Amino acid sequence: MRSTKTVNRRNLTRWNGILIGGFFTFLIILNTAPLLWGTLTSLKSEADLFRFPPTLFNFTPTMENYQRVFDSGFSYSLAISLIYSAITVVMVLLLGVPAAYAFDRFNFPGRRPLFLLVVASIPLSLGAAALLIPNYIYFLRLGLTNQYFTLPLIYTAHQLPMAIWIIKGTIEGIPRELDEAAVADGAGHFMILRMIILPLILPALGAAGVMAFVGSWNEFVASTVMVDAPELRPVQPAIYNFIGYFGREWGPLSAAAIMGVVPILIVFMLLGRLIVSGLTKGSVKG
């Protein structure tokens, strides 16, 4: 009887593994298929693009679409987006670390409602289309539109709540006894934050930085409305420019989209593990 139950349990485990593997394989195919199709489309000539029935691999690759994209000044928009995203990451971490430390280690009036407000503002990291009109009016009256700092300022405000939440979750897992021991040795709060807290929350800093970079890089609505000068235009509106008045230029549009995705893929390849470790490190307190 025991052997039968053991065999059944092993078979059930095997089938569960097969189902889970099949499910994740399906998800991988579902997510990589558009990227593959866009890459192939970007390498097709105009004649191959409108061939019917469409071909997947039976065509002569060309770099003509990428050349057109580079000639349009798209590389400048890529550089601008990199600068905007880098500034956003630096500002988010500079503001998020002390804020998260204060929320976790200090008791002050309104601490809980204020943190609930921060948590409620996390959806801003996904975009703030509902706040676009009031933000535009405020920025316009203050003369802050079409400035080099306009988009980094908005991106920082959007990404800061998520960063505070991530970093605070990790600080919660650091024993307060370490703070008390440092205070006994004469250390102040700044010294505790710099010498004790920061080395222990590096995964959370990486996760918050990656999330801020991706969020600011992919932002479209605010970057379309808040700036209209070509020298301030980031990558997402630049991609949209290839959707012309008389129709979509599928070749250049696909090439620009692929070039806009490459930095995100590089960031996730190099720092993707930090997202998992940074989000889970504070889930179990020490």
mmCIF file of C-alpha atoms in Angstrom:
data_model
loop_
_atom_site.group_PDB
_atom_site.id
_atom_site.type_symbol
_atom_site.label_atom_id
_atom_site.label_comp_id
_atom_site.label_asym_id
_atom_site.label_seq_id
_atom_site.Cartn_x
_atom_site.Cartn_y
_atom_site.Cartn_z
ATOM 1 C CA MET A 1 0.000 0.000 0.000
ATOM 2 C CA ARG A 2 2.818 2.389 0.911
ATOM 3 C CA SER A 3 4.625 1.716 -2.343
ATOM 4 C CA THR A 4 1.445 2.423 -4.291
ATOM 5 C CA LYS A 5 0.963 5.739 -2.493
ATOM 6 C CA THR A 6 4.601 6.626 -3.043
ATOM 7 C CA VAL A 7 4.326 5.881 -6.750
ATOM 8 C CA ASN A 8 1.122 7.911 -7.022
ATOM 9 C CA ARG A 9 2.739 10.800 -5.193
ATOM 10 C CA ARG A 10 5.751 10.690 -7.499
ATOM 11 C CA ASN A 11 3.511 10.594 -10.572
ATOM 12 C CA LEU A 12 1.502 13.528 -9.262
ATOM 13 C CA THR A 13 4.683 15.488 -8.594
ATOM 14 C CA ARG A 14 5.961 14.660 -12.072
ATOM 15 C CA TRP A 15 2.724 15.807 -13.721
ATOM 16 C CA ASN A 16 2.714 18.980 -11.640
ATOM 17 C CA GLY A 17 6.248 19.685 -12.818
ATOM 18 C CA ILE A 18 5.264 19.067 -16.433
ATOM 19 C CA LEU A 19 2.230 21.359 -16.160
ATOM 20 C CA ILE A 20 4.208 24.126 -14.472
ATOM 21 C CA GLY A 21 7.004 23.809 -17.029
ATOM 22 C CA GLY A 22 4.523 23.869 -19.893
ATOM 23 C CA PHE A 23 2.785 26.915 -18.439
ATOM 24 C CA PHE A 24 6.008 28.895 -18.094
ATOM 25 C CA THR A 25 7.128 27.801 -21.552
ATOM 26 C CA PHE A 26 3.864 29.162 -22.917
ATOM 27 C CA LEU A 27 4.450 32.449 -21.081
ATOM 28 C CA ILE A 28 7.980 32.704 -22.486
ATOM 29 C CA ILE A 29 6.736 32.128 -26.031
ATOM 30 C CA LEU A 30 3.879 34.584 -25.512
ATOM 31 C CA ASN A 31 6.254 37.312 -24.346
ATOM 32 C CA THR A 32 9.120 36.721 -26.772
ATOM 33 C CA ALA A 33 7.012 36.253 -29.922
ATOM 34 C CA PRO A 34 6.213 39.999 -30.334
ATOM 35 C CA LEU A 35 9.869 40.863 -29.751
ATOM 36 C CA LEU A 36 10.970 38.329 -32.364
ATOM 37 C CA TRP A 37 8.353 39.510 -34.851
ATOM 38 C CA GLY A 38 9.332 43.157 -34.303
ATOM 39 C CA THR A 39 13.017 42.335 -34.790
ATOM 40 C CA LEU A 40 12.326 40.515 -38.040
ATOM 41 C CA THR A 41 10.056 43.323 -39.228
ATOM 42 C CA SER A 42 12.782 45.879 -38.564
ATOM 43 C CA LEU A 43 15.129 43.926 -40.847
ATOM 44 C CA LYS A 44 12.723 43.728 -43.803
ATOM 45 C CA SER A 45 12.711 45.975 -46.820
ATOM 46 C CA GLU A 46 9.535 47.796 -47.807
ATOM 47 C CA ALA A 47 8.753 45.165 -50.446
ATOM 48 C CA ASP A 48 9.091 42.342 -47.915
ATOM 49 C CA LEU A 49 6.984 44.192 -45.376
ATOM 50 C CA PHE A 50 3.931 44.211 -47.628
ATOM 51 C CA ARG A 51 4.411 40.770 -49.135
ATOM 52 C CA PHE A 52 1.373 38.491 -48.884
ATOM 53 C CA PRO A 53 1.348 36.025 -47.347
ATOM 54 C CA PRO A 54 3.860 37.454 -44.878
ATOM 55 C CA THR A 55 7.163 35.622 -44.540
ATOM 56 C CA LEU A 56 8.913 34.861 -41.294
ATOM 57 C CA PHE A 57 12.483 34.073 -42.337
ATOM 58 C CA ASN A 58 12.417 33.893 -46.130
ATOM 59 C CA PHE A 59 13.629 37.433 -46.875
ATOM 60 C CA THR A 60 16.855 39.338 -47.383
ATOM 61 C CA PRO A 61 17.780 41.259 -44.196
ATOM 62 C CA THR A 62 18.541 44.953 -44.569
ATOM 63 C CA MET A 63 19.672 47.673 -42.172
ATOM 64 C CA GLU A 64 17.865 50.368 -44.135
ATOM 65 C CA ASN A 65 15.235 50.909 -41.444
ATOM 66 C CA TYR A 66 17.850 51.353 -38.723
ATOM 67 C CA GLN A 67 19.719 53.793 -40.939
ATOM 68 C CA ARG A 68 16.565 55.858 -41.379
ATOM 69 C CA VAL A 69 16.010 55.833 -37.631
ATOM 70 C CA PHE A 70 19.556 57.024 -36.923
ATOM 71 C CA ASP A 71 19.286 59.700 -39.621
ATOM 72 C CA SER A 72 16.163 61.069 -37.943
ATOM 73 C CA GLY A 73 18.104 61.868 -34.757
ATOM 74 C CA PHE A 74 16.752 58.967 -32.751
ATOM 75 C CA SER A 75 20.134 58.300 -31.145
ATOM 76 C CA TYR A 76 19.934 61.749 -29.517
ATOM 77 C CA SER A 77 16.571 60.816 -27.987
ATOM 78 C CA LEU A 78 18.133 57.609 -26.660
ATOM 79 C CA ALA A 79 20.894 59.627 -25.008
ATOM 80 C CA ILE A 80 18.368 62.077 -23.542
ATOM 81 C CA SER A 81 16.327 59.215 -22.078
ATOM 82 C CA LEU A 82 19.451 57.678 -20.562
ATOM 83 C CA ILE A 83 20.272 61.007 -18.911
ATOM 84 C CA TYR A 84 16.700 61.471 -17.657
ATOM 85 C CA SER A 85 16.572 57.921 -16.283
ATOM 86 C CA ALA A 86 19.980 58.184 -14.618
ATOM 87 C CA ILE A 87 19.036 61.461 -12.928
ATOM 88 C CA THR A 88 15.751 59.913 -11.794
ATOM 89 C CA VAL A 89 17.499 56.886 -10.275
ATOM 90 C CA VAL A 90 19.963 59.094 -8.371
ATOM 91 C CA MET A 91 17.254 61.429 -7.070
ATOM 92 C CA VAL A 92 14.925 58.586 -6.104
ATOM 93 C CA LEU A 93 17.638 56.852 -4.078
ATOM 94 C CA LEU A 94 18.872 60.074 -2.460
ATOM 95 C CA LEU A 95 15.341 60.926 -1.327
ATOM 96 C CA GLY A 96 14.009 57.416 -0.792
ATOM 97 C CA VAL A 97 16.699 56.083 1.559
ATOM 98 C CA PRO A 98 16.364 58.725 4.314
ATOM 99 C CA ALA A 99 12.579 58.752 3.941
ATOM 100 C CA ALA A 100 12.359 54.956 4.326
ATOM 101 C CA TYR A 101 14.770 55.079 7.281
ATOM 102 C CA ALA A 102 12.677 57.763 8.981
ATOM 103 C CA PHE A 103 9.422 55.883 8.413
ATOM 104 C CA ASP A 104 10.847 52.733 9.972
ATOM 105 C CA ARG A 105 13.070 54.024 12.773
ATOM 106 C CA PHE A 106 11.331 57.201 13.994
ATOM 107 C CA ASN A 107 7.979 57.861 15.604
ATOM 108 C CA PHE A 108 6.557 61.249 14.651
ATOM 109 C CA PRO A 109 3.051 62.725 14.392
ATOM 110 C CA GLY A 110 1.198 61.580 11.283
ATOM 111 C CA ARG A 111 3.744 58.861 10.538
ATOM 112 C CA ARG A 112 1.196 56.149 9.752
ATOM 113 C CA PRO A 113 -1.188 58.287 7.623
ATOM 114 C CA LEU A 114 1.771 59.727 5.745
ATOM 115 C CA PHE A 115 3.138 56.296 4.960
ATOM 116 C CA LEU A 116 -0.325 55.155 3.857
ATOM 117 C CA LEU A 117 -0.318 58.145 1.506
ATOM 118 C CA VAL A 118 3.047 56.993 0.145
ATOM 119 C CA VAL A 119 1.688 53.478 -0.417
ATOM 120 C CA ALA A 120 -1.434 54.882 -2.078
ATOM 121 C CA SER A 121 0.816 56.850 -4.448
ATOM 122 C CA ILE A 122 2.645 53.743 -5.692
ATOM 123 C CA PRO A 123 0.396 53.486 -8.800
ATOM 124 C CA LEU A 124 2.060 56.716 -9.960
ATOM 125 C CA SER A 125 5.013 54.543 -10.974
ATOM 126 C CA LEU A 126 2.773 52.980 -13.629
ATOM 127 C CA GLY A 127 1.865 56.353 -15.068
ATOM 128 C CA ALA A 128 -0.149 59.334 -13.952
ATOM 129 C CA ALA A 129 -2.459 60.143 -16.851
ATOM 130 C CA ALA A 130 -5.200 61.242 -14.431
ATOM 131 C CA LEU A 131 -2.868 63.901 -12.982
ATOM 132 C CA LEU A 132 -1.552 65.064 -16.341
ATOM 133 C CA ILE A 133 -3.839 68.075 -16.750
ATOM 134 C CA PRO A 134 -3.365 69.554 -13.243
ATOM 135 C CA ASN A 135 0.366 68.866 -13.412
ATOM 136 C CA TYR A 136 0.589 70.598 -16.767
ATOM 137 C CA ILE A 137 -1.330 73.630 -15.475
ATOM 138 C CA TYR A 138 0.883 73.923 -12.383
ATOM 139 C CA PHE A 139 4.092 73.485 -14.352
ATOM 140 C CA LEU A 140 2.922 75.966 -16.986
ATOM 141 C CA ARG A 141 2.094 78.642 -14.403
ATOM 142 C CA LEU A 142 5.440 78.118 -12.683
ATOM 143 C CA GLY A 143 7.313 78.214 -15.984
ATOM 144 C CA LEU A 144 8.631 74.669 -15.549
ATOM 145 C CA THR A 145 7.564 73.202 -18.878
ATOM 146 C CA ASN A 146 10.068 72.668 -21.681
ATOM 147 C CA GLN A 147 13.012 72.685 -19.296
ATOM 148 C CA TYR A 148 15.816 70.155 -19.021
ATOM 149 C CA PHE A 149 14.705 69.305 -15.457
ATOM 150 C CA THR A 150 10.970 69.019 -16.208
ATOM 151 C CA LEU A 151 10.791 65.290 -16.923
ATOM 152 C CA PRO A 152 13.345 64.174 -14.286
ATOM 153 C CA LEU A 153 11.315 66.098 -11.700
ATOM 154 C CA ILE A 154 8.080 64.384 -12.748
ATOM 155 C CA TYR A 155 9.728 60.970 -13.027
ATOM 156 C CA THR A 156 11.209 61.318 -9.534
ATOM 157 C CA ALA A 157 7.804 62.177 -8.077
ATOM 158 C CA HIS A 158 6.272 59.165 -9.841
ATOM 159 C CA GLN A 159 8.918 56.625 -8.818
ATOM 160 C CA LEU A 160 9.687 57.805 -5.277
ATOM 161 C CA PRO A 161 6.735 56.104 -3.484
ATOM 162 C CA MET A 162 7.661 52.696 -4.910
ATOM 163 C CA ALA A 163 11.294 53.180 -3.878
ATOM 164 C CA ILE A 164 10.347 54.173 -0.328
ATOM 165 C CA TRP A 165 8.119 51.116 0.003
ATOM 166 C CA ILE A 166 10.803 48.729 -1.269
ATOM 167 C CA ILE A 167 13.592 50.171 0.867
ATOM 168 C CA LYS A 168 11.471 50.406 4.016
ATOM 169 C CA GLY A 169 10.522 46.730 3.691
ATOM 170 C CA THR A 170 14.197 45.797 3.770
ATOM 171 C CA ILE A 171 15.076 48.136 6.643
ATOM 172 C CA GLU A 172 12.325 46.494 8.694
ATOM 173 C CA GLY A 173 14.284 43.241 8.505
ATOM 174 C CA ILE A 174 17.406 44.810 10.053
ATOM 175 C CA PRO A 175 17.474 44.262 13.851
ATOM 176 C CA ARG A 176 17.198 47.433 15.885
ATOM 177 C CA GLU A 177 19.835 46.024 18.217
ATOM 178 C CA LEU A 178 22.433 47.048 15.636
ATOM 179 C CA ASP A 179 21.241 50.654 15.925
ATOM 180 C CA GLU A 180 21.330 50.493 19.705
ATOM 181 C CA ALA A 181 24.856 49.107 19.692
ATOM 182 C CA ALA A 182 25.982 51.879 17.359
ATOM 183 C CA VAL A 183 24.326 54.532 19.547
ATOM 184 C CA ALA A 184 26.135 53.084 22.561
ATOM 185 C CA ASP A 185 29.403 53.593 20.656
ATOM 186 C CA GLY A 186 28.507 57.225 20.059
ATOM 187 C CA ALA A 187 27.181 57.014 16.485
ATOM 188 C CA GLY A 188 24.455 59.371 15.315
ATOM 189 C CA HIS A 189 21.590 58.599 12.982
ATOM 190 C CA PHE A 190 23.515 59.716 9.903
ATOM 191 C CA MET A 191 26.425 57.459 10.842
ATOM 192 C CA ILE A 192 24.053 54.543 11.489
ATOM 193 C CA LEU A 193 22.412 55.042 8.112
ATOM 194 C CA ARG A 194 25.719 55.310 6.271
ATOM 195 C CA MET A 195 27.754 52.623 8.051
ATOM 196 C CA ILE A 196 25.135 50.030 9.047
ATOM 197 C CA ILE A 197 21.900 50.408 7.097
ATOM 198 C CA LEU A 198 23.236 51.174 3.611
ATOM 199 C CA PRO A 199 25.560 48.116 3.332
ATOM 200 C CA LEU A 200 22.676 45.847 4.380
ATOM 201 C CA ILE A 201 20.090 47.223 1.936
ATOM 202 C CA LEU A 202 22.121 47.126 -1.273
ATOM 203 C CA PRO A 203 19.728 44.610 -2.933
ATOM 204 C CA ALA A 204 16.792 46.886 -2.116
ATOM 205 C CA LEU A 205 18.658 49.878 -3.532
ATOM 206 C CA GLY A 206 19.318 47.907 -6.701
ATOM 207 C CA ALA A 207 15.673 46.853 -6.989
ATOM 208 C CA ALA A 208 14.422 50.398 -6.391
ATOM 209 C CA GLY A 209 16.943 51.756 -8.895
ATOM 210 C CA VAL A 210 15.953 49.254 -11.575
ATOM 211 C CA MET A 211 12.248 49.956 -11.061
ATOM 212 C CA ALA A 212 12.871 53.715 -11.250
ATOM 213 C CA PHE A 213 14.955 53.333 -14.403
ATOM 214 C CA VAL A 214 12.371 51.178 -16.172
ATOM 215 C CA GLY A 215 9.481 53.398 -15.096
ATOM 216 C CA SER A 216 11.134 56.598 -16.274
ATOM 217 C CA TRP A 217 12.392 55.023 -19.497
ATOM 218 C CA ASN A 218 8.943 53.701 -20.472
ATOM 219 C CA GLU A 219 6.981 56.837 -19.513
ATOM 220 C CA PHE A 220 5.082 58.281 -22.467
ATOM 221 C CA VAL A 221 2.171 60.530 -21.484
ATOM 222 C CA ALA A 222 4.026 63.168 -19.465
ATOM 223 C CA SER A 223 6.993 63.180 -21.828
ATOM 224 C CA THR A 224 4.649 63.891 -24.728
ATOM 225 C CA VAL A 225 2.851 66.819 -23.097
ATOM 226 C CA MET A 226 5.353 68.456 -20.749
ATOM 227 C CA VAL A 227 8.082 68.994 -23.349
ATOM 228 C CA ASP A 228 7.782 69.625 -27.065
ATOM 229 C CA ALA A 229 11.265 70.884 -27.917
ATOM 230 C CA PRO A 230 13.098 68.320 -30.090
ATOM 231 C CA GLU A 231 16.264 68.625 -27.990
ATOM 232 C CA LEU A 232 14.306 67.614 -24.861
ATOM 233 C CA ARG A 233 12.250 64.809 -26.368
ATOM 234 C CA PRO A 234 12.953 61.342 -24.861
ATOM 235 C CA VAL A 235 12.792 58.008 -26.612
ATOM 236 C CA GLN A 236 9.105 57.095 -26.268
ATOM 237 C CA PRO A 237 7.682 60.152 -28.094
ATOM 238 C CA ALA A 238 10.468 59.744 -30.642
ATOM 239 C CA ILE A 239 9.180 56.233 -31.400
ATOM 240 C CA TYR A 240 5.664 57.595 -31.771
ATOM 241 C CA ASN A 241 6.872 60.033 -34.429
ATOM 242 C CA PHE A 242 7.172 57.122 -36.878
ATOM 243 C CA ILE A 243 3.378 56.769 -36.812
ATOM 244 C CA GLY A 244 2.849 59.280 -39.614
ATOM 245 C CA TYR A 245 -0.225 61.200 -40.694
ATOM 246 C CA PHE A 246 -0.636 59.084 -43.824
ATOM 247 C CA GLY A 247 0.049 55.745 -42.138
ATOM 248 C CA ARG A 248 2.536 53.828 -40.061
ATOM 249 C CA GLU A 249 6.077 53.360 -41.285
ATOM 250 C CA TRP A 250 6.307 49.776 -40.082
ATOM 251 C CA GLY A 251 9.977 49.266 -40.834
ATOM 252 C CA PRO A 252 11.386 52.355 -39.071
ATOM 253 C CA LEU A 253 8.727 52.052 -36.363
ATOM 254 C CA SER A 254 9.814 48.486 -35.575
ATOM 255 C CA ALA A 255 13.496 49.439 -35.689
ATOM 256 C CA ALA A 256 12.940 52.349 -33.300
ATOM 257 C CA ALA A 257 10.895 50.170 -30.948
ATOM 258 C CA ILE A 258 13.596 47.500 -30.866
ATOM 259 C CA MET A 259 16.255 50.113 -30.153
ATOM 260 C CA GLY A 260 14.068 51.462 -27.350
ATOM 261 C CA VAL A 261 13.695 48.003 -25.804
ATOM 262 C CA VAL A 262 17.394 47.069 -25.890
ATOM 263 C CA PRO A 263 18.438 49.225 -22.880
ATOM 264 C CA ILE A 264 15.654 47.686 -20.786
ATOM 265 C CA LEU A 265 16.782 44.181 -21.750
ATOM 266 C CA ILE A 266 20.382 45.032 -20.860
ATOM 267 C CA VAL A 267 19.345 46.398 -17.463
ATOM 268 C CA PHE A 268 17.297 43.312 -16.668
ATOM 269 C CA MET A 269 20.055 40.982 -17.833
ATOM 270 C CA LEU A 270 22.607 42.688 -15.597
ATOM 271 C CA LEU A 271 20.475 43.668 -12.601
ATOM 272 C CA GLY A 272 17.297 41.598 -12.875
ATOM 273 C CA ARG A 273 18.251 39.437 -9.902
ATOM 274 C CA LEU A 274 18.276 42.514 -7.693
ATOM 275 C CA ILE A 275 14.541 42.952 -8.202
ATOM 276 C CA VAL A 276 13.757 39.529 -6.716
ATOM 277 C CA SER A 277 16.303 39.745 -3.917
ATOM 278 C CA GLY A 278 15.442 43.354 -3.106
ATOM 279 C CA LEU A 279 11.706 42.696 -2.935
ATOM 280 C CA THR A 280 12.024 39.515 -0.864
ATOM 281 C CA LYS A 281 14.914 40.355 1.480
ATOM 282 C CA GLY A 282 12.706 42.254 3.846
ATOM 283 C CA SER A 283 9.852 39.761 3.778
ATOM 284 C CA VAL A 284 11.334 37.819 6.720
ATOM 285 C CA LYS A 285 12.554 39.923 9.588
ATOM 286 C CA GLY A 286 15.828 39.094 11.294
#
